[in-house]
Coordinates of C-alpha atoms in Angstrom, one line a residue:
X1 CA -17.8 85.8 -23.5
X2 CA -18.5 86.4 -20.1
X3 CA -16.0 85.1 -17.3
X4 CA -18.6 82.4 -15.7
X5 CA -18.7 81.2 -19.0
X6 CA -15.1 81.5 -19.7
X7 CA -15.1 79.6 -16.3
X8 CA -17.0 76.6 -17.1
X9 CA -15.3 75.9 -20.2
X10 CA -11.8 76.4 -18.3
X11 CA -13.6 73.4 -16.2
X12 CA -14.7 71.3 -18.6
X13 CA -11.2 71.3 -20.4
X14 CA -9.4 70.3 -17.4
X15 CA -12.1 67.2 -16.7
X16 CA -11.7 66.3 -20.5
X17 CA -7.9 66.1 -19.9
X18 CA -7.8 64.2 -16.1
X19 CA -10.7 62.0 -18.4
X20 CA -8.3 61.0 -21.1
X21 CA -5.3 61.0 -18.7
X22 CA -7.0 58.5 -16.9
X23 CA -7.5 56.0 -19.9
X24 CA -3.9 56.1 -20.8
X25 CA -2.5 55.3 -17.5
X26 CA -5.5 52.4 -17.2
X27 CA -4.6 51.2 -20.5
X28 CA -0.7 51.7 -19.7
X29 CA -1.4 49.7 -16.1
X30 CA -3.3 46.7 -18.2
X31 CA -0.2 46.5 -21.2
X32 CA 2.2 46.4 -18.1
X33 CA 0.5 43.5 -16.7
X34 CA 0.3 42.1 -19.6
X35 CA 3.5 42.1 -20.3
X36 CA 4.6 40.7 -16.7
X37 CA 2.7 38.1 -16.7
X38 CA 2.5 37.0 -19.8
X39 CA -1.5 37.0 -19.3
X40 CA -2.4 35.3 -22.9
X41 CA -5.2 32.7 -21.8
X42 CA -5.4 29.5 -23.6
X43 CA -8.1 26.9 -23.2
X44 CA -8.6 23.3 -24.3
X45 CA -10.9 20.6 -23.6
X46 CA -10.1 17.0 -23.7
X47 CA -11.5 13.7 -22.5
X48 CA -10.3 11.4 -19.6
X49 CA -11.4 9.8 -16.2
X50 CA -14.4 9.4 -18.4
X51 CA -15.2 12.8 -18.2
X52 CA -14.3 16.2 -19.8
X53 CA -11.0 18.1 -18.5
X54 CA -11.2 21.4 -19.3
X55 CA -8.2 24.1 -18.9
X56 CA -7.7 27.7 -19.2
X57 CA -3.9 28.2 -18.6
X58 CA -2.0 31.7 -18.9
X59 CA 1.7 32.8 -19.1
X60 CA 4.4 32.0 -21.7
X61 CA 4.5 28.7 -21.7
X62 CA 0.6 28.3 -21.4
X63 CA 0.4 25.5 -24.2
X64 CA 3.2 24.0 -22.9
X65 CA 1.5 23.5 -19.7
X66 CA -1.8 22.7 -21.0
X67 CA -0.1 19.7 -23.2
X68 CA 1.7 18.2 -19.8
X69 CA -1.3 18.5 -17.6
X70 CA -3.2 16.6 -20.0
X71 CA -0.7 14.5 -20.3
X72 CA -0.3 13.8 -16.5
X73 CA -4.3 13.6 -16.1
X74 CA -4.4 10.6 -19.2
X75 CA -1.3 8.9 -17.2
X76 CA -3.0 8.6 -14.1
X77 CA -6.1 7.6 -15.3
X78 CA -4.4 4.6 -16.7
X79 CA -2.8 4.1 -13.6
X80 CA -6.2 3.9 -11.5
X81 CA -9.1 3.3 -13.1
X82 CA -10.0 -0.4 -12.4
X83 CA -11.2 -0.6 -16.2
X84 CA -7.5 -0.9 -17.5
X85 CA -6.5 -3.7 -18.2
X86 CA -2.7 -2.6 -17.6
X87 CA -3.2 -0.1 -14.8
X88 CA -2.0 -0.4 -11.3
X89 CA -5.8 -0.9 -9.8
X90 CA -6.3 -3.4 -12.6
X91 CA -3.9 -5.4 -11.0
X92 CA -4.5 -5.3 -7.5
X93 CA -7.7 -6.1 -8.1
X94 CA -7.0 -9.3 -10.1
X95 CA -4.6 -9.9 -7.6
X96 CA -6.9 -9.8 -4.3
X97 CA -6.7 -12.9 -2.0
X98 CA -3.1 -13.6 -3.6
X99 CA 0.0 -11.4 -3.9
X100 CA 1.2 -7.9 -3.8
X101 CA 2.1 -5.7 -6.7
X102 CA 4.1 -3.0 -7.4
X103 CA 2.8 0.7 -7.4
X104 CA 3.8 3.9 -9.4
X105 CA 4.3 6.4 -7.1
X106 CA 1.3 8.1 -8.5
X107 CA -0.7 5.2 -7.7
X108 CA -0.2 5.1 -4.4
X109 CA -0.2 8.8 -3.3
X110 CA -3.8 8.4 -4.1
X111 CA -4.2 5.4 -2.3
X112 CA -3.2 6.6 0.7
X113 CA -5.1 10.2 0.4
X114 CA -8.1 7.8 -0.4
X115 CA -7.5 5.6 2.8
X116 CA -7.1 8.3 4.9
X117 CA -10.4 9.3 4.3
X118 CA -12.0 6.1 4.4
X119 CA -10.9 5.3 8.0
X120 CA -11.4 9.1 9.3
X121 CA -15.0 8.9 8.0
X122 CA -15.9 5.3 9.5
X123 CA -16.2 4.0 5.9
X124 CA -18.9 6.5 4.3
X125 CA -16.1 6.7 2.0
X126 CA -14.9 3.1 0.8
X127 CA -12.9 2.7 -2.2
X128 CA -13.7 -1.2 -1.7
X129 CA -17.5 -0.3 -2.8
X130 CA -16.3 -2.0 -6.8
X131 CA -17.9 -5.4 -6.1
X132 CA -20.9 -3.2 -5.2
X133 CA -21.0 -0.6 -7.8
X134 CA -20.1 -3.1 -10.6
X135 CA -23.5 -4.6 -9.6
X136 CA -25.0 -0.9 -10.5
X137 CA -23.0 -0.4 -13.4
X138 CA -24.3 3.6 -12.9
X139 CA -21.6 3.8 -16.4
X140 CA -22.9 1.7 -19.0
X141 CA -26.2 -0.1 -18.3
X142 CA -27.6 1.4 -15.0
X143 CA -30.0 -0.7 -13.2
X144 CA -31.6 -2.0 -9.8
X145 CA -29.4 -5.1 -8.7
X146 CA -31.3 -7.8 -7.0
X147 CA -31.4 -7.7 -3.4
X148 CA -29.7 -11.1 -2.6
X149 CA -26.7 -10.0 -4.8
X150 CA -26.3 -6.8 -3.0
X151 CA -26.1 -8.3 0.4
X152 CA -24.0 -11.0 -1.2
X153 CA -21.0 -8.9 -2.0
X154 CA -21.5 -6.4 0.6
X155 CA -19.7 -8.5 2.7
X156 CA -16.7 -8.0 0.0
X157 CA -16.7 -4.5 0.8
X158 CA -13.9 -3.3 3.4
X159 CA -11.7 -0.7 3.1
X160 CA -9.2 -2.6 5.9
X161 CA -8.3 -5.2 3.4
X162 CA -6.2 -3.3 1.0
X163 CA -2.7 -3.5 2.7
X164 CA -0.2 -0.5 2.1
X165 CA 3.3 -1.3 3.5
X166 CA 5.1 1.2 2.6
X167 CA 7.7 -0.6 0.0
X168 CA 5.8 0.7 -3.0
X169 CA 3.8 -2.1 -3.2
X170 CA 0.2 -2.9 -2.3
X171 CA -2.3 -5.9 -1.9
X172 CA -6.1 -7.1 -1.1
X173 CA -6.2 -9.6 1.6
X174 CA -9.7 -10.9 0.6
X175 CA -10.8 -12.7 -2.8
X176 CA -13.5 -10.8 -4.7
X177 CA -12.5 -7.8 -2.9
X178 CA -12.2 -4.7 -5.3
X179 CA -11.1 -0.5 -5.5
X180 CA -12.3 1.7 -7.5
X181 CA -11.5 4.7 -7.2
X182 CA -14.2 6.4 -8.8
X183 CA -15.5 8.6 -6.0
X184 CA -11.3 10.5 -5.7
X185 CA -10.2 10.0 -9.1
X186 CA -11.0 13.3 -10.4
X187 CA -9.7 15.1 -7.9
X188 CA -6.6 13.1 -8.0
X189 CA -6.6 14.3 -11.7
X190 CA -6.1 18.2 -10.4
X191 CA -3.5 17.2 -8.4
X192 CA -1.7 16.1 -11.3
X193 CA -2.6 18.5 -13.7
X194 CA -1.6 21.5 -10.9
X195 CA 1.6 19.4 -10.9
X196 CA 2.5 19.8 -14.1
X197 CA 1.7 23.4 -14.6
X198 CA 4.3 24.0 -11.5
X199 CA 6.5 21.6 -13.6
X200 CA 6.1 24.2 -17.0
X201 CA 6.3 27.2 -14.7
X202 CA 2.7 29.3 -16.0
X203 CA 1.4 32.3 -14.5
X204 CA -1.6 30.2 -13.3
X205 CA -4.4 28.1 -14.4
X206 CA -8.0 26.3 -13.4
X207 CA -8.4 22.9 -14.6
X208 CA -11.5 21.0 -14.1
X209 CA -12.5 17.7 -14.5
X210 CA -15.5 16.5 -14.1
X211 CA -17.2 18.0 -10.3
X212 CA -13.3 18.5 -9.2
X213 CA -11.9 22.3 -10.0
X214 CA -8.2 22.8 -9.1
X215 CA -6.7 27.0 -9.5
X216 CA -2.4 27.2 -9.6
X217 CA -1.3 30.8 -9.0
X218 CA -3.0 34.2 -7.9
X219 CA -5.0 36.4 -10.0
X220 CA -3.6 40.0 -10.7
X221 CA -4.0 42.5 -7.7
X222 CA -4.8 38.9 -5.8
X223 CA -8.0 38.6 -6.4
X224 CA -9.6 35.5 -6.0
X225 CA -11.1 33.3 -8.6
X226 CA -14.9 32.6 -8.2
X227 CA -16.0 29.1 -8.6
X228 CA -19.7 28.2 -9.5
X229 CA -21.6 25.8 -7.5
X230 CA -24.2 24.1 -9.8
X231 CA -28.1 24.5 -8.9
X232 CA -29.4 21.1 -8.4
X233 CA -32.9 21.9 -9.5
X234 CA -31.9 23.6 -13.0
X235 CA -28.9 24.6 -15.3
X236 CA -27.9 27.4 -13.7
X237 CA -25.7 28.3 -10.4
X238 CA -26.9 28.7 -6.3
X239 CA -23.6 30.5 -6.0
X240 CA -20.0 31.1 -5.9
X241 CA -17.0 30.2 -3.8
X242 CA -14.1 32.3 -3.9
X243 CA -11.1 30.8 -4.0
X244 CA -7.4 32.0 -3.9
X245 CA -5.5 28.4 -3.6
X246 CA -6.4 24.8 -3.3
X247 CA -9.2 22.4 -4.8
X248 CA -13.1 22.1 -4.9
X249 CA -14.9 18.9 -5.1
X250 CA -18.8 18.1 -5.6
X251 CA -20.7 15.5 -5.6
X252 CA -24.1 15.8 -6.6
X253 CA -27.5 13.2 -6.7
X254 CA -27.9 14.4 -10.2
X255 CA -24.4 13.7 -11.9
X256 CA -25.7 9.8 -12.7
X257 CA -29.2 8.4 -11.5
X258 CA -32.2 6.4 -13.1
X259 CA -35.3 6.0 -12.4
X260 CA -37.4 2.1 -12.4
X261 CA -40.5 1.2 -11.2
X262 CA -41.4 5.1 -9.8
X263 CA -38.2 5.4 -7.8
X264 CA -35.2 7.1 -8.8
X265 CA -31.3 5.7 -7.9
X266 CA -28.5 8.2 -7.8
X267 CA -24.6 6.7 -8.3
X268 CA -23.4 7.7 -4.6
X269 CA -24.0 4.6 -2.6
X270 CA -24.0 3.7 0.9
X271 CA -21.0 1.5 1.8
X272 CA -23.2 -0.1 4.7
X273 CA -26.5 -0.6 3.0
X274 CA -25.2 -1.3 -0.7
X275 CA -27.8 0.8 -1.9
X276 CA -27.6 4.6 -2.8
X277 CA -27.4 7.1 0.4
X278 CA -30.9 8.6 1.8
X279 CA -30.2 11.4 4.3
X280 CA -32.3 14.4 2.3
X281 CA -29.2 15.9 -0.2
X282 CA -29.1 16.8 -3.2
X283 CA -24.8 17.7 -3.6
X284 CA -21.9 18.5 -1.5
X285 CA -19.3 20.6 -2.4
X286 CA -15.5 20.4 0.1
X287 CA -13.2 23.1 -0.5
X288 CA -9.6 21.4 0.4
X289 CA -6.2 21.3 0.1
X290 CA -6.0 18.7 -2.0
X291 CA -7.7 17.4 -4.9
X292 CA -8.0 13.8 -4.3
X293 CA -9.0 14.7 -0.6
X294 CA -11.9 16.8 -1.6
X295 CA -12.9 14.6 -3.9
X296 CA -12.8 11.9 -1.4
X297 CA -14.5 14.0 1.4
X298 CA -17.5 15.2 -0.8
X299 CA -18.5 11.7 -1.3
X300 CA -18.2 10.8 2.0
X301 CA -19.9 14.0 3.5
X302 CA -22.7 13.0 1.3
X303 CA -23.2 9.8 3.0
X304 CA -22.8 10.8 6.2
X305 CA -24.8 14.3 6.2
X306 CA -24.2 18.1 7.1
X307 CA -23.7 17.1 11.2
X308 CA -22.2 14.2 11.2
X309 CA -19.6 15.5 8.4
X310 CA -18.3 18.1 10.5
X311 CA -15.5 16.1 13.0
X312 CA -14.6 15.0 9.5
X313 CA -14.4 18.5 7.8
X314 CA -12.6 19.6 10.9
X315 CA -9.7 16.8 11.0
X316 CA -8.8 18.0 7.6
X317 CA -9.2 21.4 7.9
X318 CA -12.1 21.6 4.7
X319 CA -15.2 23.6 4.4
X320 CA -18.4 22.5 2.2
X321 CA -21.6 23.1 1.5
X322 CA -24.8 21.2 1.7
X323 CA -27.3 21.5 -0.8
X324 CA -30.3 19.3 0.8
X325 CA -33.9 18.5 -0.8
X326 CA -36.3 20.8 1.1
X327 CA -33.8 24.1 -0.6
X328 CA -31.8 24.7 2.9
X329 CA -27.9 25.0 2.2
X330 CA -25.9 24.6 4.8
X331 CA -22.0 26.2 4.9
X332 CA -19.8 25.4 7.5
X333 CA -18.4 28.2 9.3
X334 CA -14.5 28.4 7.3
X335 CA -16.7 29.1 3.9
X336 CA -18.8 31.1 4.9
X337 CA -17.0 34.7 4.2
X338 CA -16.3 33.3 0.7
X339 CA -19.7 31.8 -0.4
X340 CA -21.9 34.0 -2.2
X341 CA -25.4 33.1 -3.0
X342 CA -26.8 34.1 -6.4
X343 CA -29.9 36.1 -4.9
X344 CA -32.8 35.1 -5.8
X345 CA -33.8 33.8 -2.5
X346 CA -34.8 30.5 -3.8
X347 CA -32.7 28.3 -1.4
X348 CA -32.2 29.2 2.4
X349 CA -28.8 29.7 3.1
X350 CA -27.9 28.9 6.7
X351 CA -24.6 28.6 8.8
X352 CA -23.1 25.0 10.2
X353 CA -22.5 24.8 12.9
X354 CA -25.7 27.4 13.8

């Protein structure tokens, strides 16, 4: 054999053995990670806030976690939805015009989260809108209220009624004044569900109920997780925010609508018109720090609109995106880095402020 040839296969020896070297210490690096961090995933789906909640959670005590977050997310929604008959909404709403009642503590972190954003956004977001949305009934038997009835209990709607002094109690000052809390409750649900998985001490996890997404813990290497933002106009995705901590709330045209006499209604209404908002958009999507506050600013970015949302985005330090009928999506400036459109040029991705 000559030496070039004696060479060669010297050469291809040593890359076969750097070759296999390599996939043992990759496959050493990925059993020590595992058993760090416990990185077993486990995923369940179940059913509240009238909506799915869905959870992957990893670390030891993954199912632990799951069961409590599940747990916390049933609790709460008994606490606030205005359909329970012994829930803390429930009775502030039969209550209105009358007498205080006593909160959970639950109850009212919400509250206040929710009012917060009611009176920083002017009352696009009003968690008075019930007398209003009742008339809709967007859940059971959507369908167009008459006019006279609208204008009738719009005068019911006012965020400034519901009274919050601070002794764990709440009231409505007006009769036939109602919350719900339809438009924060999901994200409320994160915040609870993130709560208990801090509570059962798992590596991390991404729970999401309904358009709210909450992540707990980092990734390994910190990488960041990547969370879809739907496509409107079809099944798929526009694109991805990545995301290292906090919450993600949309709200979307499409989540509940009908359509009667050749004109279609979408679920988010207007709290000054009664009817459902008209400024050209199709979703919103408010990366926060909280969950109930994203939930809370994506419906009231919605009303408002991409310019008008931004004093609001900025007192709360959020980002969003704006998803509007003619295809444009608008990102505000703290997103922008960590949104990532899916490519195919079909919508016009711009920057907010330009």
């Amino acid at each position: 054999m000559s030496s070039s040839a004696k060479n060669k296969k010297a050469i291809t020896r040593k890359i076969q053995f750097w070759l296999i070297l390599l996939g043992i210490v990759l496959v050493a690096v990925g059993l020590l990670i595992f058993f760090l961090t416990g990185d077993d995933m486990y995923e369940v789906t179940t059913f509240s806030m009238g909506t799915y909640v869905s959870q992957r959670v990893y670390g030891k005590n993954r199912e632990e976690g799951a069961r409590l977050a599940a747990q916390a997310v049933q609790e709460l929604d008994d606490l606030i939805s205005w359909r329970s008959g012994t829930g803390d909404v429930a009775a502030i709403n039969a209550a209105a015009g009358s007498d205080f009642v006593p909160l959970d503590g639950r109850t009212e972190r919400v509250l206040r989260s929710a009012m917060d954003v009611c009176e920083k956004s002017g009352g696009a977001l009003d968690i008075t809108i019930a007398p209003i949305s009742r008339l809709w009934d967007f859940d059971n038997d959507p369908h167009l209220p008459p006019d006279d009835m609208i204008q009738k209990f719009l005068t019911k709607v006012d965020f400034s009624a519901l009274s919050l002094p601070g002794d764990g109690t709440a009231a409505l000052r007006l009769h036939e004044t109602a919350i719900d809390l339809g438009a924060v409750g999901k994200g409320a649900a994160c915040d609870a569900a993130i709560d208990a998985y801090q509570q059962a001490g798992v590596s991390r996890a991404v729970v999401a109920v309904g358009g709210s997404i909450g992540v707990y813990g980092k990734k390994p290497f910190g990488e960041p997780w990547k969370i879809a933002i739907r496509d409107p106009n079809g099944d798929g995705g526009l694109g991805t925010i990545s995301l290292t901590e906090g919450f993600v709330s949309t709200s979307g045209s499409y989540e509940k609508y009908f359509t009667e006499n050749d004109k279609t209604y979408h679920h988010l209404l207007d709290p000054d018109t009664g009817y459902p908002a008209e400024n050209g958009l199709l979703s919103v999507t408010v990366k926060s720090k909280e969950g109930a506050l994203s939930d809370g600013l994506s419906t009231a970015c919605f009303v408002l609109g991409p310019e008008k949302s931004l004093p609001l985005l900025k007192e709360f330090d959020a980002d969003a995106v704006f998803v509007a009928e003619d295809r444009q999506v608008y990102v505000t400036e703290g997103i922008w880095e960590d949104f990532t459109p899916n490519g195919d040029g079909f919508y016009a991705v711009k920057l907010l402020p330009e």
